[in-house]
Amino acid sequence: MAERYEPSLFESKWQARWKESDLFVTQVDPARPKFYGLDFFPYPSGAGLSVGHCRNYVPTDVLCRMKVMQGYSVLHPMGFDAFGLPAENEAIKRKTHPGPMIDQYAANYRRQMDLVGISYDWSRSFKSSDPDYYKWTQWIFEILYRRGLAYRKDAVVNWDPVDKTVLADEEVIAGRAERSGALVEKKNIPQWFFKITAYAQRLIDDLDTVDWPEGIKAMQRNWIGRSEGVQFSMKIDFSGGAPAGPDETGFEVVRKEREAYFEVFTTRIDTIFGMTFCVLAPEHPMVDLISSQVAPEHVAAIKAYQEEASRLSDTDRTATNREKTGVFTGAYAINPANGKRVPIWLADYVLATYGTGAIMAVPGHDQRDFDFATKFGLDVIAVIEPDDAYLQKHFPGLGRPEALGEYAKSIKSCSTVFEAKDGVLMQSGEYTGKSVADAQLELGQWIEALGIGERKIQYKLRDWLISRQRYWGCPIPVIHSADGEEQLVTEDCLPVLLPEVDNYEPSGDGSSPLSLIDDFVNVTDRDGRLGKRETDTMGGFACSSWYFLRFCDPHNPDQAWNPSFANYWMPVDCYVGGAEHAVMHLLYARFWTKVLFDEGLIDSPEPFKRLENQGQVLALTPYRLPREGETLATGEEGILVSFEEAKSLPEDQLIWRWARMSKSKGNVVTPDEAKELYGADALRVYLLFVAPFNADVQWSNEGMQGAVRFLHRVFKFVNDVLPVYQSDWANQPMPEGDEASAIRRATHRTIEKVTQDIDRFSFNTAISTLMIFLNDVAPLASDEAKRGALALPLSEAAETLVRLLSPIAPHSADELWEALGKEGFLYRADVWPTANPDLMIENTITMAIQVNGKLRGTIEVPREAIREEVEAMARDNERVKVWIESQTVRKVIVVPGKLVNFVVG
RNA sequence: GCCGGGGUGGCGGAAUGGUAGACGCGGCGGUCUCAAAAACCGCUGGGUGAAAGCUCGUGCGGGUUCGAGUCCCGCCCCCGGCACCA
C-alpha cells in the first residue's frame, strides 16, 4: 500500500470498478427510509465543467453517499436541460444542429462528473429534448390546458431583438434580457401563457412548509408581491369647464352625457380624505371615453401625452429617479368619502399592468403623489398625524400641538412625506382620531356596505409567458382549426415531434421558424378538418418544471411516471443549486407540482423539501485601468485582459480581482486540470473545506496543497496502524488506560460531529473535525513503542476514519479499505459508524474559572464532582486566590462541566 | 427606498449566552540534506513584560446579564435581490 496519497495510482482504478459493478444504480428497498438528493438540472455547456460546478455536485454527492452508508434507499440522478436558447444559439454560432451537438456536450459533462467521482445513477439519465421525455411535457401542457391554466391571448410582451423571441417577465432584469443582455422591446403578438397567478396565494402560503434559505423565500414572496387593500369605483364628473377647487360656488354647466366610472386600488384606504387628484395610466381604457367628453385642448394634450408615453421604453419609464410627467384630462372624479371633486390626470408613473391601472392620489402621505402634486401645483392635504421624530425634523422647536397645526397648514413645504402606517387620522371627518388600522378596517367595511367596492388582495405576479418563437424547444401540442378553434393534439398522437430541418434560425418577425415548414404546420385534425399546428415552442423552463418527477420512473413508456414510484421518492429531500434560480425555475416547478397535485398525480404539493445554494468559485482575474477615450460601464471596475496580456502590462496598470470562473474571462480551472495536478479526492476535500458551503470561495493552489497534505497524513496514519491492525477489534476486550480511552473518546466524538455536520451541510467543519481527530491519533500510531498496546483502539480509529472519509474522498477511502483487508466498496448500506455516547464521556473535565466574568484559570475536575466540590477546588486554585482574597464573594455561578464564576467586589 | 445575508488575526474561516480565533493557508524558527524541495517538530491577534502574567480585542455607540462574537435598541459599511407595484 502507498504511504502517501498518490491519486494517479488508484483513482481511475476505483472509478472503473464502480462502473463495472453498477455500484451507483439506485437500490429501492421499501423497508428502508428513502432519500432523494438532487442537483439543479444543468444545461450542458460546450465549455464543459469548471471546478465551480463541482462545488454544486460534490456536496450533494457527499450527503447522498453518507445516506447510502447509513442504510437509506437513495435516489441521486442526473440529466440534462437540453432544450432552449443556450443550446440553440450555440448551435447557430457553430453552424451545426443542436441535437447532436448537445449529445456531445452532455457526454462530456458526464465524463467530467465521473472524473471527480460523483455517484450519479446514470441508468436513469435523460435529456429534456428526448422525445420520450418531451412527450410527457406536452402531456402536462394538456393537463394545464384542460384545467384552464394554459391559454393564448394577444398581449404586449417582452421582445428580445437579439434572440428574436418573447421572454417571460422573470427573464427580464432591469429592462434587459437576462440571457442576451439586449434591451427588451414591447411587441403585441398572440402568446401562450400559464395561469400561475391562480396559484399566487398557495405559492406564498406553502413557503412556510419548506426548509429553504430565508433569502430565497423572501425573494419569492417579494416577486409574488401580495398586498391587501381596497378596490372601489370612482365616478367621473365631466363638468370640466368649471373651475376646480373645494370652494367652488355658483352655477355649474352640467354636460353629463352618461355615467362613467373607473376603478382604483389602494392599500391606504385610511388616507382617502387626503385624495386630491386621481391618476390613470396613459393606456387606461377609460381615457378614450374621457377624451370624447372634454374640451378640445384637453383632447390634444391627452393624445400627445399618450404618444409620448408609448415611445418610452419600460426601463426609461420606470426609472425611479425620473421626474414625474403627466397631463390633466379636463375631467374630474368624485371622492366617495367626502363628495369632493378631484381632477383626473394621466401620468406614466401609474402602471397599466398593475391593479386597475388607476389610483387615488394622496400626496400628503405618498412620496410619488407628493412629487407629482408639487410639480403640477395640486393640493396636498395632511390626514395622518406624523410621529414626533418627523415633526421635529420639519418643524423644529415647536411643541407637538403647534407642530401639528403648522403641518396641516404648510405640508407642502415639507421635503418628505410621512408614509408610516402607525399614526392617527386627522382632517378626516368622522374618522378623525382613529388609528390607521381601525380606519382601514372601518373604511373598507363602509365601502363594501355602500356597494362601490370591496377589500381585495392584489398580486404583482403576472401569468407565465411560455411561448418562444424559436425552433429548439418542446412543441406546443395544439392545432388551430380553420374556423379558429383550438384543439389539443390527442394523447395517442403525442409527442408532437420537432421536425428535422436544415435551417432553424429565428425569422425575427415574431413567428417561429417552424411556421415555415409546411409538412409540420398543415395537419388534419381529429375530425378530419384542415388545421394548422401551433408553431411556437415552450420556453426551457417548462421542461425543467417536472424533470424531478421523471427521475422517479425515467423510462416508463406508458406514463409520465408511475404514481407509486413518484410517491415513494417525492418530495426531493435535498435540492442543491445556484441562488440565481430563486424566482424562475423554483417558482415554476412549484407551480407545476401543485397543478399535478390537484390533478391527483402526486401526493406532495411541494417538490423540494429542503433547498441549499452553493457559493461560487472565484478566480483571480486580471483587469487593467481604462485608457484615454475608454469608459467603464456602470459596475465595471476595469477592462478585462487575458492572462497573456497581463504579463506584458506594467503593474500599476493591472488590477487583480476575484471574478466568477467563466470561459469569457479566461480564468477557468477545469476538474480535468485539478485532477491531473492534485487528484480528484484532493479537489473534493478542497472544495468542501475551503469555505462554508453557501459562501463564495477564492480558488488557490496553496489550498489544494493543503488538501493533498491532509490526504497524505491519512494514508500515513492508516499505514502506521496497519502492522498492528486487528480486523476483529470489535470482538476483543479493549485495553484499559487513559490513552486507549482517549482514542476511543476521540473516535466516537468524531463520528457524532461528522455525521451531524454532513447532515447540516457544514462540510468545512466536518473535515476540520477529521483533521483534529487525525492530529490526535496520528502521533500514537507512529510511536512504535506504544502502538502495540493500543492496537485495538487504533484499529477502531483507523477503520472509523476511513469510513467517515468515504463520502468525502471516496477513492482514497476504498483504497484504504482494501488495504485494511476489507472486501468490496464502502458505498453500501450500513457501513456508516454509529457513535456510542458512553464512550464519548470524559472522566476528567477541564473547567474555566472566572472572577467577575474574566478568565483567571482552569481546573481539572472529576466528571461526577458535585457543585460544592467544584467550587471548593476553584477557590483553592492559586491564581484564583489572588483575585478573590481580600474581596467579598457576593455570588458564585457554577455551570456544570463548563465554568465557575466568582462575583466579587 | 424596501427585502434578505454579512462585517471575527496577514488570509479562508471556527465558536447550543459560558476558556474568542478551532481547523487550514501563509509567515517565522528548527530537524533532515552538500544544498534545495518534500516531510516532520515548535511558535504565530495587538500592547506590555526576562518570565509568570497583566491588559486591549469579534464594524461603531448604547443596553440586558454573574458572563455577549452570540440577545435587545440606535447607527455605519459590504454583498445579493427587488424597485414609481398605489
PDB file of N, CA and C (backbone and C1' of nucleotides) in Angstrom, chain A residues 215 227 266-267 317-318 322 324 349 351 354 368 460 689-690 692 709 764 768 771 775 856 893 899 901, chain B residues 3-4 12-16 18-19 22-26 38-40 54-56 66 81-82 84-86:
ATOM      1  N   GLY A 215     -33.618  33.868   2.458  1.00  0.00           N
ATOM      2  CA  GLY A 215     -33.480  34.830   1.369  1.00  0.00           C
ATOM      3  C   GLY A 215     -34.268  34.424   0.134  1.00  0.00           C
ATOM      4  N   SER A 227     -50.426  42.285  -1.860  1.00  0.00           N
ATOM      5  CA  SER A 227     -50.763  43.406  -0.985  1.00  0.00           C
ATOM      6  C   SER A 227     -52.266  43.488  -0.787  1.00  0.00           C
ATOM      7  N   THR A 266     -56.212  50.709  -3.700  1.00  0.00           N
ATOM      8  CA  THR A 266     -55.314  51.374  -2.750  1.00  0.00           C
ATOM      9  C   THR A 266     -55.063  50.480  -1.548  1.00  0.00           C
ATOM     10  N   THR A 267     -53.833  50.545  -1.024  1.00  0.00           N
ATOM     11  CA  THR A 267     -53.555  49.844   0.235  1.00  0.00           C
ATOM     12  C   THR A 267     -53.740  50.804   1.410  1.00  0.00           C
ATOM     13  N   ARG A 317     -39.265  54.428 -18.457  1.00  0.00           N
ATOM     14  CA  ARG A 317     -40.497  54.856 -17.828  1.00  0.00           C
ATOM     15  C   ARG A 317     -40.497  54.593 -16.338  1.00  0.00           C
ATOM     16  N   THR A 318     -39.862  53.496 -15.944  1.00  0.00           N
ATOM     17  CA  THR A 318     -39.948  53.109 -14.542  1.00  0.00           C
ATOM     18  C   THR A 318     -38.697  53.462 -13.754  1.00  0.00           C
ATOM     19  N   ARG A 322     -36.558  59.408 -12.166  1.00  0.00           N
ATOM     20  CA  ARG A 322     -37.025  60.257 -13.252  1.00  0.00           C
ATOM     21  C   ARG A 322     -38.074  61.240 -12.727  1.00  0.00           C
ATOM     22  N   LYS A 324     -41.397  63.321 -12.518  1.00  0.00           N
ATOM     23  CA  LYS A 324     -42.762  62.952 -12.888  1.00  0.00           C
ATOM     24  C   LYS A 324     -43.246  63.755 -14.099  1.00  0.00           C
ATOM     25  N   TYR A 349     -46.367  57.342 -14.259  1.00  0.00           N
ATOM     26  CA  TYR A 349     -45.871  56.646 -13.059  1.00  0.00           C
ATOM     27  C   TYR A 349     -46.902  55.659 -12.550  1.00  0.00           C
ATOM     28  N   LEU A 351     -48.838  52.391 -13.515  1.00  0.00           N
ATOM     29  CA  LEU A 351     -48.632  51.318 -14.486  1.00  0.00           C
ATOM     30  C   LEU A 351     -49.957  50.689 -14.866  1.00  0.00           C
ATOM     31  N   TYR A 354     -50.620  46.941 -13.412  1.00  0.00           N
ATOM     32  CA  TYR A 354     -50.775  46.564 -12.015  1.00  0.00           C
ATOM     33  C   TYR A 354     -52.085  47.122 -11.476  1.00  0.00           C
ATOM     34  N   ARG A 368     -44.590  59.567  -4.090  1.00  0.00           N
ATOM     35  CA  ARG A 368     -44.727  59.719  -5.547  1.00  0.00           C
ATOM     36  C   ARG A 368     -45.820  60.736  -5.868  1.00  0.00           C
ATOM     37  N   LYS A 460     -48.447  41.212  -7.499  1.00  0.00           N
ATOM     38  CA  LYS A 460     -47.614  41.730  -8.586  1.00  0.00           C
ATOM     39  C   LYS A 460     -47.376  40.659  -9.652  1.00  0.00           C
ATOM     40  N   PHE A 689     -13.755  22.039   2.075  1.00  0.00           N
ATOM     41  CA  PHE A 689     -13.116  22.565   3.280  1.00  0.00           C
ATOM     42  C   PHE A 689     -12.894  24.074   3.240  1.00  0.00           C
ATOM     43  N   VAL A 690     -12.719  24.620   2.069  1.00  0.00           N
ATOM     44  CA  VAL A 690     -12.178  25.969   1.944  1.00  0.00           C
ATOM     45  C   VAL A 690     -13.095  27.066   2.489  1.00  0.00           C
ATOM     46  N   PRO A 692     -17.528  27.834   4.044  1.00  0.00           N
ATOM     47  CA  PRO A 692     -18.854  27.261   4.230  1.00  0.00           C
ATOM     48  C   PRO A 692     -19.513  27.025   2.871  1.00  0.00           C
ATOM     49  N   ARG A 709      -1.993  17.504   1.465  1.00  0.00           N
ATOM     50  CA  ARG A 709      -1.262  17.176   2.691  1.00  0.00           C
ATOM     51  C   ARG A 709      -2.124  16.391   3.668  1.00  0.00           C
ATOM     52  N   ASN A 764     -17.157  22.021   5.812  1.00  0.00           N
ATOM     53  CA  ASN A 764     -15.844  22.521   6.239  1.00  0.00           C
ATOM     54  C   ASN A 764     -15.545  22.110   7.676  1.00  0.00           C
ATOM     55  N   SER A 768     -12.700  19.589   9.168  1.00  0.00           N
ATOM     56  CA  SER A 768     -11.876  20.082  10.271  1.00  0.00           C
ATOM     57  C   SER A 768     -11.890  19.093  11.440  1.00  0.00           C
ATOM     58  N   MET A 771      -9.638  16.314  10.674  1.00  0.00           N
ATOM     59  CA  MET A 771      -8.236  16.741  10.816  1.00  0.00           C
ATOM     60  C   MET A 771      -7.820  16.731  12.285  1.00  0.00           C
ATOM     61  N   ASN A 775      -4.936  14.544  13.905  1.00  0.00           N
ATOM     62  CA  ASN A 775      -3.843  15.159  14.679  1.00  0.00           C
ATOM     63  C   ASN A 775      -3.721  14.514  16.060  1.00  0.00           C
ATOM     64  N   ARG A 856      -9.599  33.477  34.830  1.00  0.00           N
ATOM     65  CA  ARG A 856      -8.420  33.560  35.699  1.00  0.00           C
ATOM     66  C   ARG A 856      -7.723  32.223  35.875  1.00  0.00           C
ATOM     67  N   ILE A 893     -21.323  31.398  40.516  1.00  0.00           N
ATOM     68  CA  ILE A 893     -22.115  30.709  39.488  1.00  0.00           C
ATOM     69  C   ILE A 893     -21.339  29.488  39.036  1.00  0.00           C
ATOM     70  N   LEU A 899     -17.905  26.001  33.711  1.00  0.00           N
ATOM     71  CA  LEU A 899     -17.115  27.015  34.391  1.00  0.00           C
ATOM     72  C   LEU A 899     -17.655  27.361  35.768  1.00  0.00           C
ATOM     73  N   ASN A 901     -17.854  30.944  38.098  1.00  0.00           N
ATOM     74  CA  ASN A 901     -17.640  32.390  38.051  1.00  0.00           C
ATOM     75  C   ASN A 901     -17.875  32.981  39.435  1.00  0.00           C
TER      76      ASN A 901
ATOM     77  P     C B   3     -37.686  46.572   5.072  1.00  0.00           P
ATOM     78  O5'   C B   3     -37.444  45.194   4.316  1.00  0.00           O
ATOM     79  C5'   C B   3     -38.539  44.337   3.995  1.00  0.00           C
ATOM     80  C4'   C B   3     -38.031  43.186   3.161  1.00  0.00           C
ATOM     81  C3'   C B   3     -36.870  42.406   3.751  1.00  0.00           C
ATOM     82  O3'   C B   3     -37.267  41.502   4.754  1.00  0.00           O
ATOM     83  C1'   C B   3     -36.421  42.847   1.489  1.00  0.00           C
ATOM     84  P     G B   4     -36.237  41.142   5.936  1.00  0.00           P
ATOM     85  O5'   G B   4     -35.147  40.264   5.187  1.00  0.00           O
ATOM     86  C5'   G B   4     -35.409  38.912   4.864  1.00  0.00           C
ATOM     87  C4'   G B   4     -34.273  38.366   4.044  1.00  0.00           C
ATOM     88  C3'   G B   4     -32.933  38.265   4.761  1.00  0.00           C
ATOM     89  O3'   G B   4     -32.869  37.158   5.624  1.00  0.00           O
ATOM     90  C1'   G B   4     -32.597  39.170   2.620  1.00  0.00           C
ATOM     91  P     G B  12     -10.257  36.747   4.330  1.00  0.00           P
ATOM     92  O5'   G B  12     -10.435  35.177   4.137  1.00  0.00           O
ATOM     93  C5'   G B  12     -10.492  34.623   2.834  1.00  0.00           C
ATOM     94  C4'   G B  12     -10.769  33.152   2.926  1.00  0.00           C
ATOM     95  C3'   G B  12     -11.922  32.754   3.829  1.00  0.00           C
ATOM     96  O3'   G B  12     -13.163  32.962   3.181  1.00  0.00           O
ATOM     97  C1'   G B  12     -10.092  31.343   4.269  1.00  0.00           C
ATOM     98  P     G B  13     -14.479  33.223   4.035  1.00  0.00           P
ATOM     99  O5'   G B  13     -14.622  31.852   4.819  1.00  0.00           O
ATOM    100  C5'   G B  13     -15.197  31.791   6.102  1.00  0.00           C
ATOM    101  C4'   G B  13     -14.551  30.633   6.820  1.00  0.00           C
ATOM    102  C3'   G B  13     -15.145  30.342   8.183  1.00  0.00           C
ATOM    103  O3'   G B  13     -16.120  29.331   8.036  1.00  0.00           O
ATOM    104  C1'   G B  13     -12.808  30.668   8.377  1.00  0.00           C
ATOM    105  P     A B  14     -17.337  29.211   9.035  1.00  0.00           P
ATOM    106  O5'   A B  14     -16.658  28.233  10.069  1.00  0.00           O
ATOM    107  C5'   A B  14     -16.257  28.718  11.256  1.00  0.00           C
ATOM    108  C4'   A B  14     -15.811  27.603  12.117  1.00  0.00           C
ATOM    109  C3'   A B  14     -16.673  27.533  13.361  1.00  0.00           C
ATOM    110  O3'   A B  14     -17.583  26.476  13.181  1.00  0.00           O
ATOM    111  C1'   A B  14     -14.443  28.030  13.951  1.00  0.00           C
ATOM    112  P     A B  15     -19.064  26.676  13.736  1.00  0.00           P
ATOM    113  O5'   A B  15     -18.704  26.671  15.274  1.00  0.00           O
ATOM    114  C5'   A B  15     -19.524  27.279  16.146  1.00  0.00           C
ATOM    115  C4'   A B  15     -18.881  27.411  17.492  1.00  0.00           C
ATOM    116  C3'   A B  15     -19.673  28.420  18.314  1.00  0.00           C
ATOM    117  O3'   A B  15     -20.681  27.763  19.043  1.00  0.00           O
ATOM    118  C1'   A B  15     -17.426  29.100  18.240  1.00  0.00           C
ATOM    119  P     U B  16     -22.019  27.371  18.273  1.00  0.00           P
ATOM    120  O5'   U B  16     -23.132  27.939  19.233  1.00  0.00           O
ATOM    121  C5'   U B  16     -23.462  27.227  20.410  1.00  0.00           C
ATOM    122  C4'   U B  16     -24.910  26.796  20.356  1.00  0.00           C
ATOM    123  C3'   U B  16     -25.798  27.578  21.323  1.00  0.00           C
ATOM    124  O3'   U B  16     -26.261  28.791  20.727  1.00  0.00           O
ATOM    125  C1'   U B  16     -26.084  25.306  21.721  1.00  0.00           C
ATOM    126  P     G B  18     -22.622  29.763  25.027  1.00  0.00           P
ATOM    127  O5'   G B  18     -21.426  29.863  26.047  1.00  0.00           O
ATOM    128  C5'   G B  18     -20.538  30.967  25.993  1.00  0.00           C
ATOM    129  C4'   G B  18     -19.507  30.845  27.092  1.00  0.00           C
ATOM    130  C3'   G B  18     -18.969  29.432  27.260  1.00  0.00           C
ATOM    131  O3'   G B  18     -17.631  29.555  27.711  1.00  0.00           O
ATOM    132  C1'   G B  18     -20.034  30.098  29.254  1.00  0.00           C
ATOM    133  P     U B  19     -16.429  29.467  26.624  1.00  0.00           P
ATOM    134  O5'   U B  19     -15.214  29.569  27.644  1.00  0.00           O
ATOM    135  C5'   U B  19     -15.049  30.731  28.458  1.00  0.00           C
ATOM    136  C4'   U B  19     -13.584  31.060  28.490  1.00  0.00           C
ATOM    137  C3'   U B  19     -12.947  31.253  27.112  1.00  0.00           C
ATOM    138  O3'   U B  19     -11.936  32.242  27.207  1.00  0.00           O
ATOM    139  C1'   U B  19     -11.885  29.480  28.226  1.00  0.00           C
ATOM    140  P     A B  22      -7.016  28.947  16.536  1.00  0.00           P
ATOM    141  O5'   A B  22      -7.370  27.393  16.660  1.00  0.00           O
ATOM    142  C5'   A B  22      -7.812  26.843  17.888  1.00  0.00           C
ATOM    143  C4'   A B  22      -8.837  25.765  17.632  1.00  0.00           C
ATOM    144  C3'   A B  22      -8.537  24.827  16.463  1.00  0.00           C
ATOM    145  O3'   A B  22      -7.666  23.789  16.852  1.00  0.00           O
ATOM    146  C1'   A B  22     -10.772  25.565  16.311  1.00  0.00           C
ATOM    147  P     C B  23      -6.316  23.510  16.062  1.00  0.00           P
ATOM    148  O5'   C B  23      -6.847  23.198  14.587  1.00  0.00           O
ATOM    149  C5'   C B  23      -7.512  21.977  14.295  1.00  0.00           C
ATOM    150  C4'   C B  23      -8.061  22.012  12.882  1.00  0.00           C
ATOM    151  C3'   C B  23      -7.074  22.486  11.816  1.00  0.00           C
ATOM    152  O3'   C B  23      -6.205  21.448  11.410  1.00  0.00           O
ATOM    153  C1'   C B  23      -9.084  23.641  11.522  1.00  0.00           C
ATOM    154  P     G B  24      -4.691  21.787  11.052  1.00  0.00           P
ATOM    155  O5'   G B  24      -4.840  22.625   9.693  1.00  0.00           O
ATOM    156  C5'   G B  24      -5.240  21.971   8.507  1.00  0.00           C
ATOM    157  C4'   G B  24      -5.607  22.977   7.451  1.00  0.00           C
ATOM    158  C3'   G B  24      -4.494  23.868   6.944  1.00  0.00           C
ATOM    159  O3'   G B  24      -3.656  23.196   6.020  1.00  0.00           O
ATOM    160  C1'   G B  24      -6.433  25.158   7.300  1.00  0.00           C
ATOM    161  P     C B  25      -2.164  23.655   5.827  1.00  0.00           P
ATOM    162  O5'   C B  25      -2.315  25.077   5.114  1.00  0.00           O
ATOM    163  C5'   C B  25      -2.742  25.157   3.762  1.00  0.00           C
ATOM    164  C4'   C B  25      -2.853  26.602   3.344  1.00  0.00           C
ATOM    165  C3'   C B  25      -1.575  27.416   3.444  1.00  0.00           C
ATOM    166  O3'   C B  25      -0.689  27.159   2.374  1.00  0.00           O
ATOM    167  C1'   C B  25      -3.359  28.672   4.305  1.00  0.00           C
ATOM    168  P     G B  26       0.880  27.118   2.665  1.00  0.00           P
ATOM    169  O5'   G B  26       1.199  28.636   3.026  1.00  0.00           O
ATOM    170  C5'   G B  26       1.083  29.647   2.030  1.00  0.00           C
ATOM    171  C4'   G B  26       1.199  31.009   2.670  1.00  0.00           C
ATOM    172  C3'   G B  26       2.483  31.255   3.454  1.00  0.00           C
ATOM    173  O3'   G B  26       3.559  31.624   2.606  1.00  0.00           O
ATOM    174  C1'   G B  26       0.653  31.944   4.750  1.00  0.00           C
ATOM    175  P     A B  38       8.301  22.541  -0.218  1.00  0.00           P
ATOM    176  O5'   A B  38       8.096  20.979   0.001  1.00  0.00           O
ATOM    177  C5'   A B  38       7.318  20.216  -0.908  1.00  0.00           C
ATOM    178  C4'   A B  38       7.457  18.748  -0.598  1.00  0.00           C
ATOM    179  C3'   A B  38       7.051  18.357   0.819  1.00  0.00           C
ATOM    180  O3'   A B  38       5.653  18.167   0.932  1.00  0.00           O
ATOM    181  C1'   A B  38       9.148  17.400   0.318  1.00  0.00           C
ATOM    182  P     A B  39       4.906  18.603   2.290  1.00  0.00           P
ATOM    183  O5'   A B  39       5.509  17.580   3.331  1.00  0.00           O
ATOM    184  C5'   A B  39       5.216  16.185   3.232  1.00  0.00           C
ATOM    185  C4'   A B  39       6.044  15.416   4.216  1.00  0.00           C
ATOM    186  C3'   A B  39       5.929  15.874   5.664  1.00  0.00           C
ATOM    187  O3'   A B  39       4.798  15.322   6.301  1.00  0.00           O
ATOM    188  C1'   A B  39       8.204  15.655   5.111  1.00  0.00           C
ATOM    189  P     C B  40       3.986  16.206   7.374  1.00  0.00           P
ATOM    190  O5'   C B  40       4.914  16.131   8.658  1.00  0.00           O
ATOM    191  C5'   C B  40       5.187  14.877   9.273  1.00  0.00           C
ATOM    192  C4'   C B  40       6.332  15.019  10.238  1.00  0.00           C
ATOM    193  C3'   C B  40       6.153  16.103  11.301  1.00  0.00           C
ATOM    194  O3'   C B  40       5.341  15.681  12.368  1.00  0.00           O
ATOM    195  C1'   C B  40       8.311  16.283  10.365  1.00  0.00           C
ATOM    196  P     C B  54      -3.507  37.056  34.502  1.00  0.00           P
ATOM    197  O5'   C B  54      -3.293  38.604  34.250  1.00  0.00           O
ATOM    198  C5'   C B  54      -3.124  39.495  35.350  1.00  0.00           C
ATOM    199  C4'   C B  54      -2.709  40.851  34.841  1.00  0.00           C
ATOM    200  C3'   C B  54      -3.665  41.482  33.835  1.00  0.00           C
ATOM    201  O3'   C B  54      -4.750  42.103  34.486  1.00  0.00           O
ATOM    202  C1'   C B  54      -1.454  41.686  33.033  1.00  0.00           C
ATOM    203  P     U B  55      -6.180  42.065  33.816  1.00  0.00           P
ATOM    204  O5'   U B  55      -5.974  43.036  32.575  1.00  0.00           O
ATOM    205  C5'   U B  55      -5.740  44.427  32.773  1.00  0.00           C
ATOM    206  C4'   U B  55      -5.363  45.079  31.467  1.00  0.00           C
ATOM    207  C3'   U B  55      -6.383  44.901  30.343  1.00  0.00           C
ATOM    208  O3'   U B  55      -7.430  45.841  30.432  1.00  0.00           O
ATOM    209  C1'   U B  55      -4.203  44.434  29.527  1.00  0.00           C
ATOM    210  P     C B  56      -8.858  45.449  29.939  1.00  0.00           P
ATOM    211  O5'   C B  56      -8.736  45.704  28.367  1.00  0.00           O
ATOM    212  C5'   C B  56      -8.541  47.022  27.877  1.00  0.00           C
ATOM    213  C4'   C B  56      -8.159  46.978  26.418  1.00  0.00           C
ATOM    214  C3'   C B  56      -9.110  46.232  25.497  1.00  0.00           C
ATOM    215  O3'   C B  56     -10.238  47.001  25.151  1.00  0.00           O
ATOM    216  C1'   C B  56      -6.893  45.599  24.999  1.00  0.00           C
ATOM    217  P     C B  66     -27.171  39.546  36.855  1.00  0.00           P
ATOM    218  O5'   C B  66     -25.625  39.177  36.763  1.00  0.00           O
ATOM    219  C5'   C B  66     -24.716  39.714  37.716  1.00  0.00           C
ATOM    220  C4'   C B  66     -23.371  39.059  37.533  1.00  0.00           C
ATOM    221  C3'   C B  66     -22.866  39.025  36.096  1.00  0.00           C
ATOM    222  O3'   C B  66     -22.225  40.238  35.757  1.00  0.00           O
ATOM    223  C1'   C B  66     -22.645  36.876  37.040  1.00  0.00           C
ATOM    224  P     G B  81     -28.050  40.316  -7.840  1.00  0.00           P
ATOM    225  O5'   G B  81     -29.541  40.320  -7.291  1.00  0.00           O
ATOM    226  C5'   G B  81     -30.325  39.130  -7.320  1.00  0.00           C
ATOM    227  C4'   G B  81     -31.598  39.333  -6.560  1.00  0.00           C
ATOM    228  C3'   G B  81     -32.518  40.417  -7.099  1.00  0.00           C
ATOM    229  O3'   G B  81     -33.247  39.988  -8.232  1.00  0.00           O
ATOM    230  C1'   G B  81     -32.370  40.626  -4.770  1.00  0.00           C
ATOM    231  P     C B  82     -33.611  41.059  -9.374  1.00  0.00           P
ATOM    232  O5'   C B  82     -34.750  41.914  -8.676  1.00  0.00           O
ATOM    233  C5'   C B  82     -35.981  41.299  -8.312  1.00  0.00           C
ATOM    234  C4'   C B  82     -36.800  42.240  -7.487  1.00  0.00           C
ATOM    235  C3'   C B  82     -37.108  43.587  -8.121  1.00  0.00           C
ATOM    236  O3'   C B  82     -38.129  43.521  -9.103  1.00  0.00           O
ATOM    237  C1'   C B  82     -36.448  43.925  -5.890  1.00  0.00           C
ATOM    238  P     C B  84     -40.060  50.594 -10.632  1.00  0.00           P
ATOM    239  O5'   C B  84     -40.972  51.690  -9.933  1.00  0.00           O
ATOM    240  C5'   C B  84     -40.676  52.159  -8.639  1.00  0.00           C
ATOM    241  C4'   C B  84     -41.785  53.072  -8.175  1.00  0.00           C
ATOM    242  C3'   C B  84     -43.195  52.601  -8.567  1.00  0.00           C
ATOM    243  O3'   C B  84     -44.104  52.925  -7.525  1.00  0.00           O
ATOM    244  C1'   C B  84     -42.800  54.762  -9.417  1.00  0.00           C
ATOM    245  P     C B  85     -44.156  51.908  -6.257  1.00  0.00           P
ATOM    246  O5'   C B  85     -45.121  50.764  -6.772  1.00  0.00           O
ATOM    247  C5'   C B  85     -46.513  50.991  -6.896  1.00  0.00           C
ATOM    248  C4'   C B  85     -47.252  49.676  -6.839  1.00  0.00           C
ATOM    249  C3'   C B  85     -46.735  48.724  -5.768  1.00  0.00           C
ATOM    250  O3'   C B  85     -47.822  47.997  -5.258  1.00  0.00           O
ATOM    251  C1'   C B  85     -46.481  47.734  -7.909  1.00  0.00           C
ATOM    252  P     A B  86     -48.070  48.055  -3.675  1.00  0.00           P
ATOM    253  O5'   A B  86     -48.715  49.482  -3.427  1.00  0.00           O
ATOM    254  C5'   A B  86     -50.078  49.659  -3.590  1.00  0.00           C
ATOM    255  C4'   A B  86     -50.381  51.125  -3.631  1.00  0.00           C
ATOM    256  C3'   A B  86     -51.852  51.431  -3.911  1.00  0.00           C
ATOM    257  O3'   A B  86     -52.608  51.479  -2.724  1.00  0.00           O
ATOM    258  C1'   A B  86     -50.532  52.603  -5.454  1.00  0.00           C
TER     259        A B  86
END
